[in-house]
Short mmCIF file of C-alpha atoms in Angstrom, two decimals:
data_model
loop_
_atom_site.label_atom_id
_atom_site.label_comp_id
_atom_site.label_asym_id
_atom_site.label_seq_id
_atom_site.Cartn_x
_atom_site.Cartn_y
_atom_site.Cartn_z
CA MET A 28 112.33 65.81 92.22
CA ALA A 29 109.08 66.31 90.36
CA SER A 30 109.76 63.43 87.96
CA SER A 31 110.50 60.99 90.77
CA LYS A 32 107.29 62.09 92.46
CA SER A 33 105.19 61.48 89.36
CA GLY A 34 106.92 58.09 88.96
CA SER A 35 105.88 56.95 92.41
CA GLY A 36 102.46 58.47 91.70
CA ALA A 37 102.01 56.14 88.74
CA MET A 38 103.03 53.22 90.96
CA THR A 39 100.39 54.06 93.55
CA LEU A 40 97.85 54.65 90.79
CA GLU A 41 98.42 51.10 89.55
CA ARG A 42 97.58 49.73 92.96
CA MET A 43 94.38 51.70 93.46
CA SER A 44 90.90 50.30 93.23
CA VAL A 45 88.55 51.42 90.47
CA GLU A 46 86.63 53.69 92.86
CA GLN A 47 89.78 55.34 94.11
CA LEU A 48 91.02 55.83 90.58
CA LYS A 49 87.73 57.42 89.62
CA ALA A 50 88.01 59.81 92.54
CA VAL A 51 91.61 60.65 91.65
CA LYS A 52 90.71 61.24 88.02
CA GLU A 53 87.76 63.43 88.94
CA GLN A 54 89.89 65.48 91.30
CA ALA A 55 92.66 65.89 88.74
CA ASP A 56 90.17 66.85 86.02
CA MET A 57 88.66 69.44 88.30
CA GLU A 58 92.03 70.92 89.07
CA VAL A 59 92.95 70.99 85.39
CA ASN A 60 89.75 72.90 84.63
CA LEU A 61 90.41 75.33 87.46
CA LEU A 62 93.93 75.97 86.23
CA GLN A 63 92.65 76.43 82.70
CA ASP A 64 90.21 79.04 83.96
CA SER A 65 93.00 80.85 85.73
CA LEU A 66 95.10 80.77 82.59
CA ASN A 67 92.22 82.29 80.62
CA ASN A 68 91.80 85.01 83.22
CA ILE A 69 95.48 85.85 83.12
CA GLY A 70 95.25 85.96 79.34
CA THR A 71 92.40 88.49 79.37
CA ALA A 72 94.17 90.57 82.01
CA THR A 73 97.29 90.64 79.88
CA THR A 74 95.38 91.76 76.80
CA ARG A 75 93.78 94.54 78.81
CA LEU A 76 97.14 95.75 80.02
CA GLU A 77 98.54 95.58 76.52
CA LEU A 78 95.59 97.66 75.36
CA ALA A 79 96.36 100.17 78.10
CA THR A 80 99.97 100.29 76.95
CA THR A 81 99.01 101.05 73.37
CA ALA A 82 96.58 103.69 74.63
CA LEU A 83 99.37 105.28 76.66
CA ASN A 84 101.72 105.22 73.72
CA ASP A 85 99.04 106.83 71.61
CA LEU A 86 98.39 109.46 74.25
CA SER A 87 102.07 110.28 74.67
CA LEU A 88 102.26 111.20 70.98
CA ARG A 89 99.58 113.89 71.38
CA SER A 90 100.59 117.37 72.33
CA LEU A 91 99.02 119.77 74.78
CA GLY A 92 95.75 121.22 73.56
CA SER A 93 95.02 118.66 70.87
CA LYS A 94 91.37 117.85 70.26
CA ILE A 95 90.01 114.60 71.63
CA LEU A 96 86.65 112.93 72.07
CA VAL A 97 85.91 111.71 75.57
CA PRO A 98 83.48 108.82 76.02
CA LEU A 99 80.80 109.65 78.57
CA THR A 100 78.95 106.42 77.87
CA ALA A 101 79.65 103.67 75.39
CA SER A 102 77.82 105.59 72.69
CA LEU A 103 78.10 109.23 73.73
CA TYR A 104 81.29 111.16 73.10
CA VAL A 105 81.98 114.80 73.85
CA PRO A 106 84.71 116.92 72.26
CA ALA A 107 87.47 118.14 74.54
CA THR A 108 91.01 119.41 74.47
CA LEU A 109 93.89 117.57 75.99
CA GLN A 110 95.16 119.58 78.91
CA ASP A 111 97.94 117.47 80.31
CA PRO A 112 99.50 114.74 78.18
CA HIS A 113 102.25 114.01 80.69
CA HIS A 114 100.32 112.69 83.67
CA VAL A 115 98.06 109.67 84.00
CA LEU A 116 95.99 108.23 86.83
CA VAL A 117 96.65 104.54 87.36
CA ASP A 118 94.28 102.13 89.08
CA ILE A 119 96.50 99.94 91.22
CA GLY A 120 93.64 97.89 92.66
CA THR A 121 91.31 97.82 95.70
CA GLY A 122 90.13 101.33 94.89
CA TYR A 123 93.49 103.04 95.01
CA PHE A 124 94.59 105.34 92.21
CA VAL A 125 98.01 106.88 91.81
CA GLU A 126 99.02 109.85 89.73
CA LYS A 127 101.99 108.94 87.57
CA THR A 128 103.96 110.57 84.83
CA MET A 129 103.73 109.11 81.35
CA PRO A 130 106.94 107.04 81.49
CA GLU A 131 106.02 105.81 84.97
CA GLY A 132 102.64 104.76 83.69
CA LYS A 133 104.17 102.87 80.80
CA ASP A 134 106.62 101.27 83.20
CA TYR A 135 103.71 100.21 85.41
CA CYS A 136 101.95 98.47 82.53
CA GLU A 137 105.12 96.79 81.44
CA ARG A 138 105.86 95.51 84.93
CA LYS A 139 102.36 94.17 85.32
CA ILE A 140 102.51 92.45 81.95
CA ASN A 141 105.83 90.84 82.84
CA LEU A 142 104.47 89.71 86.20
CA LEU A 143 101.43 88.18 84.52
CA LYS A 144 103.58 86.51 81.88
CA SER A 145 105.82 84.87 84.47
CA ASN A 146 102.74 83.74 86.40
CA PHE A 147 101.26 82.43 83.20
CA ASP A 148 104.37 80.39 82.42
CA GLN A 149 104.44 78.93 85.91
CA LEU A 150 100.77 78.03 85.71
CA VAL A 151 101.20 76.40 82.31
CA GLU A 152 103.81 74.11 83.82
CA VAL A 153 101.60 73.19 86.76
CA ALA A 154 98.61 72.68 84.47
CA SER A 155 100.48 70.38 82.10
CA LYS A 156 101.73 68.31 85.03
CA LYS A 157 98.21 68.01 86.39
CA LYS A 158 96.95 67.12 82.96
CA ASN A 159 99.50 64.31 82.78
CA VAL A 160 98.31 62.96 86.11
CA ALA A 161 94.69 63.12 84.94
CA ASP A 162 95.54 61.36 81.67
CA GLU A 163 97.55 58.72 83.46
CA ALA A 164 94.71 58.04 85.87
CA GLY A 165 92.31 57.89 82.91
CA VAL A 166 94.45 55.36 81.04
CA ILE A 167 94.89 53.11 84.07
CA LEU A 168 91.21 53.39 84.88
CA GLN A 169 90.26 52.33 81.35
CA ALA A 170 92.67 49.39 81.51
CA LYS A 171 91.23 48.27 84.85
CA LEU A 172 87.68 48.57 83.61
CA LYS A 173 88.56 46.50 80.54
CA GLN A 174 90.21 43.90 82.73
CA LEU A 175 87.13 43.74 84.93
CA ALA A 176 84.83 43.45 81.92
CA SER A 177 86.83 40.62 80.36
CA SER A 178 87.24 38.69 83.61
CA SER A 179 83.55 38.77 84.54
CA MET B 8 63.49 41.22 115.43
CA SER B 9 66.30 41.45 112.92
CA SER B 10 64.14 43.31 110.41
CA SER B 11 63.34 46.05 112.93
CA ASN B 12 67.03 46.10 113.75
CA ILE B 13 67.81 46.70 110.10
CA ARG B 14 65.23 49.46 109.95
CA ASP B 15 66.83 51.17 112.92
CA LEU B 16 70.19 50.89 111.30
CA GLN B 17 68.83 52.31 108.09
CA ARG B 18 67.38 55.28 109.88
CA GLU B 19 70.64 55.89 111.65
CA LEU B 20 72.50 55.61 108.39
CA GLU B 21 70.22 58.16 106.79
CA ASN B 22 70.76 60.57 109.66
CA LYS B 23 74.50 60.16 109.41
CA ALA B 24 74.40 60.65 105.65
CA ASN B 25 72.47 63.88 106.13
CA ASP B 26 75.03 65.05 108.66
CA LEU B 27 77.80 64.23 106.24
CA ASN B 28 76.06 66.15 103.48
CA LYS B 29 75.73 69.16 105.72
CA LEU B 30 79.40 68.96 106.64
CA GLN B 31 80.42 68.75 103.02
CA LYS B 32 78.29 71.76 102.18
CA ASP B 33 79.93 73.70 105.01
CA ILE B 34 83.34 72.73 103.75
CA ALA B 35 82.50 73.84 100.23
CA LYS B 36 81.19 77.15 101.54
CA ASN B 37 84.32 77.60 103.59
CA HIS B 38 86.44 76.93 100.55
CA GLN B 39 84.59 79.57 98.59
CA VAL B 40 85.06 82.19 101.28
CA ARG B 41 88.70 81.21 101.52
CA LYS B 42 89.15 81.63 97.81
CA LYS B 43 87.62 85.10 97.95
CA TYR B 44 89.94 86.13 100.76
CA THR B 45 92.98 84.69 99.01
CA ILE B 46 92.20 86.74 95.93
CA GLN B 47 91.76 89.86 98.04
CA LEU B 48 94.99 89.19 99.85
CA GLY B 49 96.85 88.87 96.56
CA GLU B 50 95.35 92.11 95.26
CA ASN B 51 96.19 93.97 98.45
CA GLU B 52 99.73 92.71 98.38
CA LEU B 53 100.11 93.95 94.81
CA VAL B 54 98.77 97.34 95.87
CA LEU B 55 101.15 97.48 98.81
CA LYS B 56 104.08 96.64 96.55
CA GLU B 57 102.99 99.42 94.23
CA LEU B 58 102.62 101.91 97.07
CA ASP B 59 106.07 101.02 98.35
CA LEU B 60 107.52 101.87 94.97
CA LEU B 61 106.11 105.40 95.00
CA ASN B 62 107.89 108.61 95.85
CA GLU B 63 106.81 110.27 99.04
CA ASP B 64 105.28 113.20 97.23
CA ALA B 65 103.19 111.04 94.93
CA ASN B 66 99.50 111.80 94.70
CA VAL B 67 97.38 108.90 95.89
CA TYR B 68 93.61 108.79 95.52
CA LYS B 69 91.09 106.43 97.03
CA LEU B 70 87.92 105.55 95.18
CA ILE B 71 84.99 106.00 97.57
CA GLY B 72 81.78 105.25 95.76
CA PRO B 73 81.90 107.34 92.59
CA VAL B 74 84.43 109.90 93.86
CA LEU B 75 88.18 109.92 94.03
CA VAL B 76 89.41 111.29 97.31
CA LYS B 77 92.97 112.37 97.75
CA GLN B 78 94.75 110.47 100.46
CA ASP B 79 98.08 110.60 102.23
CA LEU B 80 100.54 108.03 100.98
CA ALA B 81 101.36 107.06 104.57
CA GLU B 82 97.69 106.71 105.38
CA ALA B 83 97.03 104.59 102.32
CA ASN B 84 100.02 102.44 103.17
CA ALA B 85 98.80 101.93 106.74
CA ASN B 86 95.31 101.10 105.51
CA VAL B 87 96.50 98.47 103.09
CA ARG B 88 98.80 96.95 105.69
CA LYS B 89 95.99 96.76 108.18
CA ARG B 90 93.77 95.12 105.60
CA ILE B 91 96.41 92.55 104.76
CA GLU B 92 96.79 91.78 108.44
CA TYR B 93 93.05 91.36 108.84
CA ILE B 94 92.72 89.13 105.80
CA SER B 95 95.67 86.97 106.87
CA ALA B 96 94.13 86.50 110.31
CA GLU B 97 90.81 85.65 108.71
CA LEU B 98 92.48 83.11 106.43
CA LYS B 99 94.16 81.47 109.40
CA ARG B 100 90.83 81.24 111.17
CA LEU B 101 89.23 79.70 108.10
CA ASP B 102 92.05 77.18 107.85
CA ALA B 103 91.42 76.09 111.42
CA THR B 104 87.67 75.69 110.83
CA VAL B 105 88.21 73.78 107.62
CA GLN B 106 90.58 71.41 109.35
CA ASP B 107 88.06 70.88 112.10
CA LEU B 108 85.28 70.26 109.57
CA GLU B 109 87.39 67.83 107.61
CA GLU B 110 88.19 65.85 110.72
CA LYS B 111 84.50 65.69 111.51
CA GLN B 112 83.80 64.62 107.94
CA ASN B 113 86.31 61.80 108.11
CA SER B 114 84.94 60.47 111.39
CA LYS B 115 81.41 60.67 109.94
CA LYS B 116 82.54 58.74 106.89
CA GLU B 117 84.04 56.09 109.12
CA THR B 118 80.88 55.67 111.19
CA ILE B 119 78.86 55.41 107.98
CA MET B 120 81.18 52.73 106.65
CA LYS B 121 80.85 50.79 109.91
CA LEU B 122 77.09 51.10 109.80
CA GLN B 123 76.99 49.86 106.24
CA GLN B 124 79.14 46.87 107.10
CA LYS B 125 76.93 46.07 110.06
CA MET B 126 73.86 46.25 107.89
CA GLN B 127 75.38 44.08 105.23
CA SER B 128 76.32 41.38 107.72
CA LEU B 129 72.84 41.54 109.23
CA GLN B 130 71.22 41.25 105.84
CA ALA B 131 73.49 38.38 104.90
CA GLY B 132 72.57 36.61 108.14
CA LYS B 133 68.90 37.15 107.43
CA GLY B 134 69.31 35.81 103.92
CA LYS B 135 70.76 32.58 105.28
CA ALA B 136 68.08 32.23 107.91
#
């Protein structure tokens, strides 16, 4: 269905005036940029979750009472002992936190990463389609401009 | 006579162009607000999904300013649901306004086009005469 749609899209692109083509190209470029931004955001979110997963894995290897340094600020750490290595507090968004056990916490991270990955894949598809439209419009626009230049 | 006519038309055209600009700004603003709400809606839905997955005896905390306050799971659930409802309603309202604004924008564009055509024909007539 998508391919037939893009085919008819090319047909209508051919018939457009230079101004219309310019508008279409601008719009498509804008959308491509927007999608690219979203992709970047998803990428950073995924890395953060992966970091959280490694942190959890690290934490789960420690035993009760082991010495740790807790960051109070970015540059100030205070020594402490680990009191409960089996429970974690997870930020699930909009200010809500949930107490979870270690495996639940890991499961949470994994689920979120999978969700983001599937979103990422979907977005990549949409973005590449949009990029094709933008490129197509660009090519036709160039051809039309050349035609205009040579005929005048 | 025709030159004053053209001047009038020009003034009208300018006014209409200003109106159009204002409309476009409103639409852009509306879009921004809409985007914000859409993001919030998505986040709230994720939270709701997460809350639904929890056991009934799970400990839920709400961040209020710098403090975490313990909250009932049922209460948290109701809160998030209410928020989703509110945001959805707000989104619907924004959709209606944006549609209205876009209709206005299109009619403005049309009147501007007509004005431009009128001016062009007047100027062409003046050029001949």
